[in-house]
């Protein structure tokens, strides 16, 4: 949020503000997520997605590492 202080606009929460357009379905998912406000809901959603994605990547890397050991050659 910006404030007008001493003739200058300052950003009191030190965050970057951007304008984005969201599909209605995307907005519905974000608004339905856990959190007190939109920013917290979006932050929680992104955090959980990143954690889930990282677990998926680790799982896939584990499958690659053992792939040749599970094959039998005739």
PDB file of C-alpha atoms in Angstrom:
ATOM      1  CA  UNK A   1       0.000   0.000   0.000  1.00  0.00           C
ATOM      2  CA  UNK A   2       1.285   3.436  -0.873  1.00  0.00           C
ATOM      3  CA  UNK A   3       1.119   6.482   1.396  1.00  0.00           C
ATOM      4  CA  UNK A   4       1.750  10.117   0.625  1.00  0.00           C
ATOM      5  CA  UNK A   5       4.383  11.293   3.143  1.00  0.00           C
ATOM      6  CA  UNK A   6       6.211  14.626   2.918  1.00  0.00           C
ATOM      7  CA  UNK A   7       5.197  15.092  -0.705  1.00  0.00           C
ATOM      8  CA  UNK A   8       6.459  11.656  -1.730  1.00  0.00           C
ATOM      9  CA  UNK A   9       4.649   8.365  -2.201  1.00  0.00           C
ATOM     10  CA  UNK A  10       6.152   5.567  -0.113  1.00  0.00           C
ATOM     11  CA  UNK A  11       5.464   1.876  -0.081  1.00  0.00           C
ATOM     12  CA  UNK A  12       4.895   1.068   3.586  1.00  0.00           C
ATOM     13  CA  UNK A  13       4.988  -2.725   3.311  1.00  0.00           C
ATOM     14  CA  UNK A  14       8.045  -2.836   1.021  1.00  0.00           C
ATOM     15  CA  UNK A  15       6.276  -5.038  -1.487  1.00  0.00           C
ATOM     16  CA  UNK A  16       5.969  -4.657  -5.215  1.00  0.00           C
ATOM     17  CA  UNK A  17       2.488  -3.969  -6.538  1.00  0.00           C
ATOM     18  CA  UNK A  18       1.512  -5.342  -9.926  1.00  0.00           C
ATOM     19  CA  UNK A  19      -1.739  -5.434 -11.831  1.00  0.00           C
ATOM     20  CA  UNK A  20      -2.717  -8.810 -13.243  1.00  0.00           C
ATOM     21  CA  UNK A  21      -5.796 -10.164 -14.945  1.00  0.00           C
ATOM     22  CA  UNK A  22      -7.197 -13.425 -13.643  1.00  0.00           C
ATOM     23  CA  UNK A  23      -9.677 -15.808 -15.167  1.00  0.00           C
ATOM     24  CA  UNK A  24     -12.844 -16.095 -13.060  1.00  0.00           C
ATOM     25  CA  UNK A  25     -12.033 -19.754 -12.349  1.00  0.00           C
ATOM     26  CA  UNK A  26      -8.571 -18.826 -11.084  1.00  0.00           C
ATOM     27  CA  UNK A  27      -9.974 -16.108  -8.848  1.00  0.00           C
ATOM     28  CA  UNK A  28     -12.509 -18.577  -7.458  1.00  0.00           C
ATOM     29  CA  UNK A  29      -9.742 -21.041  -6.534  1.00  0.00           C
ATOM     30  CA  UNK A  30      -7.672 -18.337  -4.826  1.00  0.00           C
ATOM     31  CA  UNK A  31     -10.637 -16.941  -2.902  1.00  0.00           C
ATOM     32  CA  UNK A  32     -11.555 -20.447  -1.732  1.00  0.00           C
ATOM     33  CA  UNK A  33      -8.076 -21.128  -0.338  1.00  0.00           C
ATOM     34  CA  UNK A  34      -7.173 -20.783   3.335  1.00  0.00           C
ATOM     35  CA  UNK A  35      -6.050 -17.394   4.584  1.00  0.00           C
ATOM     36  CA  UNK A  36      -7.306 -14.137   6.051  1.00  0.00           C
ATOM     37  CA  UNK A  37      -7.041 -11.967   2.948  1.00  0.00           C
ATOM     38  CA  UNK A  38      -6.353 -12.285  -0.762  1.00  0.00           C
ATOM     39  CA  UNK A  39      -2.592 -11.848  -0.421  1.00  0.00           C
ATOM     40  CA  UNK A  40      -2.314 -14.489   2.295  1.00  0.00           C
ATOM     41  CA  UNK A  41      -4.519 -16.898   0.348  1.00  0.00           C
ATOM     42  CA  UNK A  42      -2.399 -16.471  -2.767  1.00  0.00           C
ATOM     43  CA  UNK A  43       0.845 -16.825  -0.783  1.00  0.00           C
ATOM     44  CA  UNK A  44      -0.405 -20.059   0.846  1.00  0.00           C
ATOM     45  CA  UNK A  45      -1.554 -21.438  -2.497  1.00  0.00           C
ATOM     46  CA  UNK A  46       1.794 -20.748  -4.176  1.00  0.00           C
ATOM     47  CA  UNK A  47       3.732 -22.122  -1.185  1.00  0.00           C
ATOM     48  CA  UNK A  48       1.729 -25.366  -1.165  1.00  0.00           C
ATOM     49  CA  UNK A  49       2.011 -25.715  -4.949  1.00  0.00           C
ATOM     50  CA  UNK A  50       5.787 -25.238  -4.834  1.00  0.00           C
ATOM     51  CA  UNK A  51       6.146 -27.797  -2.034  1.00  0.00           C
ATOM     52  CA  UNK A  52       3.958 -30.311  -3.858  1.00  0.00           C
ATOM     53  CA  UNK A  53       5.831 -29.732  -7.121  1.00  0.00           C
ATOM     54  CA  UNK A  54       9.195 -30.203  -5.390  1.00  0.00           C
ATOM     55  CA  UNK A  55       8.000 -33.504  -3.890  1.00  0.00           C
ATOM     56  CA  UNK A  56       6.837 -34.620  -7.339  1.00  0.00           C
ATOM     57  CA  UNK A  57      10.217 -33.752  -8.889  1.00  0.00           C
ATOM     58  CA  UNK A  58      12.071 -35.663  -6.156  1.00  0.00           C
ATOM     59  CA  UNK A  59       9.800 -38.645  -6.684  1.00  0.00           C
ATOM     60  CA  UNK A  60      10.421 -38.607 -10.441  1.00  0.00           C
ATOM     61  CA  UNK A  61      14.193 -38.327  -9.908  1.00  0.00           C
ATOM     62  CA  UNK A  62      14.033 -41.352  -7.616  1.00  0.00           C
ATOM     63  CA  UNK A  63      12.261 -43.352 -10.293  1.00  0.00           C
ATOM     64  CA  UNK A  64      14.904 -42.422 -12.876  1.00  0.00           C
ATOM     65  CA  UNK A  65      17.748 -43.448 -10.577  1.00  0.00           C
ATOM     66  CA  UNK A  66      16.441 -46.994 -10.138  1.00  0.00           C
ATOM     67  CA  UNK A  67      15.019 -47.429 -13.631  1.00  0.00           C
ATOM     68  CA  UNK A  68      17.770 -49.602 -15.083  1.00  0.00           C
ATOM     69  CA  UNK A  69      18.051 -51.779 -11.981  1.00  0.00           C
ATOM     70  CA  UNK A  70      14.448 -52.947 -12.328  1.00  0.00           C
ATOM     71  CA  UNK A  71      14.850 -54.214 -15.888  1.00  0.00           C
ATOM     72  CA  UNK A  72      15.792 -57.785 -16.657  1.00  0.00           C
ATOM     73  CA  UNK A  73      17.782 -58.453 -19.817  1.00  0.00           C
ATOM     74  CA  UNK A  74      17.371 -61.677 -21.734  1.00  0.00           C
TER      75      UNK A  74
END
